[in-house]
Short mmCIF file of N, CA and C in Angstrom, two decimals:
data_model
loop_
_atom_site.label_atom_id
_atom_site.label_comp_id
_atom_site.label_asym_id
_atom_site.label_seq_id
_atom_site.Cartn_x
_atom_site.Cartn_y
_atom_site.Cartn_z
N MET I 104 0.87 -1.15 0.06
CA MET I 104 -0.01 0.16 0.14
C MET I 104 1.04 1.54 0.09
N ALA I 105 0.80 2.20 -1.04
CA ALA I 105 1.35 3.52 -0.87
C ALA I 105 0.67 4.25 0.63
N GLY I 106 2.14 4.70 0.98
CA GLY I 106 1.99 5.70 2.10
C GLY I 106 1.66 7.13 2.33
N VAL I 107 1.52 7.94 2.80
CA VAL I 107 1.05 9.02 2.92
C VAL I 107 1.70 10.09 1.93
N GLY I 108 1.49 10.83 0.80
CA GLY I 108 2.08 11.58 -0.04
C GLY I 108 2.47 10.86 -1.26
N SER I 109 2.42 9.48 -1.19
CA SER I 109 3.22 8.71 -2.30
C SER I 109 1.79 8.37 -3.17
N TYR I 110 2.14 7.31 -4.06
CA TYR I 110 0.84 7.02 -4.88
C TYR I 110 1.84 5.67 -5.73
N ASP I 111 0.74 4.92 -6.24
CA ASP I 111 1.14 3.75 -6.90
C ASP I 111 1.60 3.94 -8.39
N ASP I 112 2.43 3.74 -8.83
CA ASP I 112 2.88 4.15 -10.32
C ASP I 112 2.40 3.21 -11.29
N TRP I 113 1.24 3.33 -11.91
CA TRP I 113 0.89 2.21 -12.88
C TRP I 113 1.63 2.20 -14.51
N THR I 114 2.62 3.34 -14.41
CA THR I 114 3.24 3.60 -15.58
C THR I 114 3.95 2.11 -16.21
N GLY I 115 3.59 1.80 -17.43
CA GLY I 115 4.34 0.67 -18.10
C GLY I 115 3.53 -0.67 -17.69
N ASN I 116 2.45 -0.85 -16.82
CA ASN I 116 1.97 -2.39 -16.50
C ASN I 116 1.02 -2.47 -17.37
N VAL I 117 0.77 -3.90 -17.58
CA VAL I 117 -0.20 -4.10 -18.66
C VAL I 117 -1.51 -4.43 -17.62
N ILE I 118 -2.40 -3.98 -18.02
CA ILE I 118 -3.87 -4.14 -17.51
C ILE I 118 -4.41 -5.48 -18.19
N PRO I 119 -4.75 -6.62 -17.56
CA PRO I 119 -5.42 -7.68 -17.83
C PRO I 119 -6.55 -7.42 -18.77
N ASP I 120 -6.68 -7.88 -19.76
CA ASP I 120 -8.36 -7.93 -20.55
C ASP I 120 -8.78 -6.12 -21.10
N ALA I 121 -7.51 -5.57 -20.76
CA ALA I 121 -7.54 -4.28 -21.23
C ALA I 121 -7.64 -3.94 -23.10
N ASP I 122 -8.39 -3.45 -23.60
CA ASP I 122 -8.45 -3.13 -25.20
C ASP I 122 -8.80 -1.74 -25.60
N MET I 123 -8.83 -1.41 -26.67
CA MET I 123 -9.18 -0.42 -26.96
C MET I 123 -10.28 0.44 -26.69
N ARG I 124 -11.58 -0.02 -26.40
CA ARG I 124 -12.99 0.05 -25.84
C ARG I 124 -12.43 0.48 -24.44
N SER I 125 -11.24 -0.09 -23.67
CA SER I 125 -11.10 0.29 -22.15
C SER I 125 -10.35 1.87 -22.38
N LEU I 126 -10.54 2.36 -23.45
CA LEU I 126 -9.43 3.89 -23.33
C LEU I 126 -10.42 4.75 -23.56
N ASP I 127 -10.71 6.13 -22.74
CA ASP I 127 -10.79 7.29 -22.84
C ASP I 127 -10.91 7.79 -24.30
N PRO I 128 -12.35 8.02 -25.19
CA PRO I 128 -11.52 8.63 -26.85
C PRO I 128 -11.18 10.00 -26.54
N GLU I 129 -11.63 10.51 -25.52
CA GLU I 129 -10.70 11.69 -25.31
C GLU I 129 -8.86 11.85 -24.94
N ALA I 130 -8.99 10.86 -24.35
CA ALA I 130 -7.29 10.90 -24.10
C ALA I 130 -6.76 10.41 -25.66
N VAL I 131 -7.30 9.36 -26.37
CA VAL I 131 -6.80 9.10 -27.56
C VAL I 131 -6.93 9.95 -28.34
N ALA I 132 -7.88 10.81 -28.19
CA ALA I 132 -7.81 12.04 -29.25
C ALA I 132 -6.70 13.23 -29.04
N ALA I 133 -6.52 13.15 -27.51
CA ALA I 133 -5.43 14.26 -27.24
C ALA I 133 -4.12 13.57 -27.51
N ALA I 134 -3.78 12.03 -27.42
CA ALA I 134 -2.56 11.36 -27.86
C ALA I 134 -2.49 11.71 -29.28
N SER I 135 -3.33 11.70 -29.74
CA SER I 135 -3.44 11.58 -31.61
C SER I 135 -2.97 12.97 -31.70
N ALA I 136 -3.50 13.87 -31.06
CA ALA I 136 -3.22 15.47 -31.75
C ALA I 136 -2.04 15.47 -31.08
N VAL I 137 -1.10 15.21 -30.15
CA VAL I 137 -0.38 15.62 -29.46
C VAL I 137 1.00 14.93 -30.72
N TYR I 138 0.48 13.67 -31.00
CA TYR I 138 1.47 12.81 -31.88
C TYR I 138 1.54 12.96 -33.14
N SER I 139 0.37 13.81 -33.68
CA SER I 139 0.55 14.72 -35.36
C SER I 139 1.54 15.83 -35.29
N LEU I 140 1.57 16.51 -33.99
CA LEU I 140 2.35 17.69 -33.99
C LEU I 140 3.86 17.17 -34.31
N SER I 141 3.97 16.36 -33.58
CA SER I 141 5.46 15.84 -33.58
C SER I 141 5.94 15.27 -34.89
N HIS I 142 4.73 14.45 -34.94
CA HIS I 142 5.23 13.45 -36.44
C HIS I 142 4.53 13.63 -37.37
N PRO I 143 4.57 15.14 -38.05
CA PRO I 143 3.53 15.51 -39.05
C PRO I 143 3.46 14.96 -40.81
N GLU I 144 4.83 13.97 -40.79
CA GLU I 144 4.79 13.14 -41.69
C GLU I 144 3.78 11.57 -41.60
N ASP I 145 4.01 11.61 -40.68
CA ASP I 145 2.99 10.52 -40.35
C ASP I 145 1.46 10.54 -40.25
N ASP I 146 0.67 9.90 -41.45
CA ASP I 146 -0.83 10.30 -41.52
C ASP I 146 -1.75 8.98 -41.22
N VAL I 147 -1.48 9.10 -39.44
CA VAL I 147 -2.20 7.88 -39.01
C VAL I 147 -3.51 8.31 -38.59
N ARG I 148 -4.27 7.31 -39.22
CA ARG I 148 -5.79 7.74 -38.83
C ARG I 148 -6.62 6.08 -38.05
N ASP I 149 -5.88 5.41 -37.74
CA ASP I 149 -6.47 4.11 -36.75
C ASP I 149 -5.64 4.45 -35.42
N PRO I 150 -6.43 4.71 -34.36
CA PRO I 150 -6.09 4.81 -33.20
C PRO I 150 -5.25 3.68 -32.76
N ALA I 151 -5.26 2.30 -33.10
CA ALA I 151 -4.68 1.42 -32.33
C ALA I 151 -3.15 1.48 -33.01
N VAL I 152 -3.00 2.04 -34.23
CA VAL I 152 -1.57 2.37 -34.94
C VAL I 152 -0.93 3.21 -34.34
N LEU I 153 -1.84 4.44 -34.32
CA LEU I 153 -0.83 5.88 -33.80
C LEU I 153 -0.88 5.48 -32.24
N LEU I 154 -1.34 4.77 -31.56
CA LEU I 154 -1.02 4.57 -29.92
C LEU I 154 0.26 3.62 -29.86
N SER I 155 0.02 2.59 -31.04
CA SER I 155 1.45 1.40 -30.67
C SER I 155 2.74 2.48 -31.16
N LYS I 156 2.44 3.68 -32.14
CA LYS I 156 3.64 3.98 -32.77
C LYS I 156 4.32 5.04 -31.83
N ALA I 157 3.16 5.53 -30.72
CA ALA I 157 3.43 6.52 -29.69
C ALA I 157 3.92 5.83 -28.62
N GLY I 158 4.07 4.52 -28.68
CA GLY I 158 4.49 4.03 -27.52
C GLY I 158 3.75 3.42 -26.55
N PHE I 159 2.52 3.79 -26.63
CA PHE I 159 1.24 3.76 -25.41
C PHE I 159 1.18 2.33 -25.28
N LEU I 160 1.33 1.66 -26.52
CA LEU I 160 0.69 -0.03 -26.41
C LEU I 160 1.72 -0.96 -26.02
N LYS I 161 1.63 -1.83 -25.32
CA LYS I 161 2.65 -2.95 -25.21
C LYS I 161 2.47 -4.19 -25.81
N ARG I 162 1.20 -4.80 -25.96
CA ARG I 162 0.82 -5.83 -27.10
C ARG I 162 -0.30 -5.56 -27.61
N GLY I 163 -0.17 -4.78 -28.16
CA GLY I 163 -1.18 -4.46 -30.09
C GLY I 163 -0.62 -3.71 -30.51
#
């Protein structure tokens, strides 16, 4: 259990049974916008491909 003033860091953890439907569509749109600014040469429209290229997906 985390102590006072600390928190559990879920960064990089794999969530069992999670899939694209588990993600907040607004968060996916925000990640897409930021990725597109940094990589204008990539015209990625598929959210799963974009999140994979951006390094957000571990098993997908």
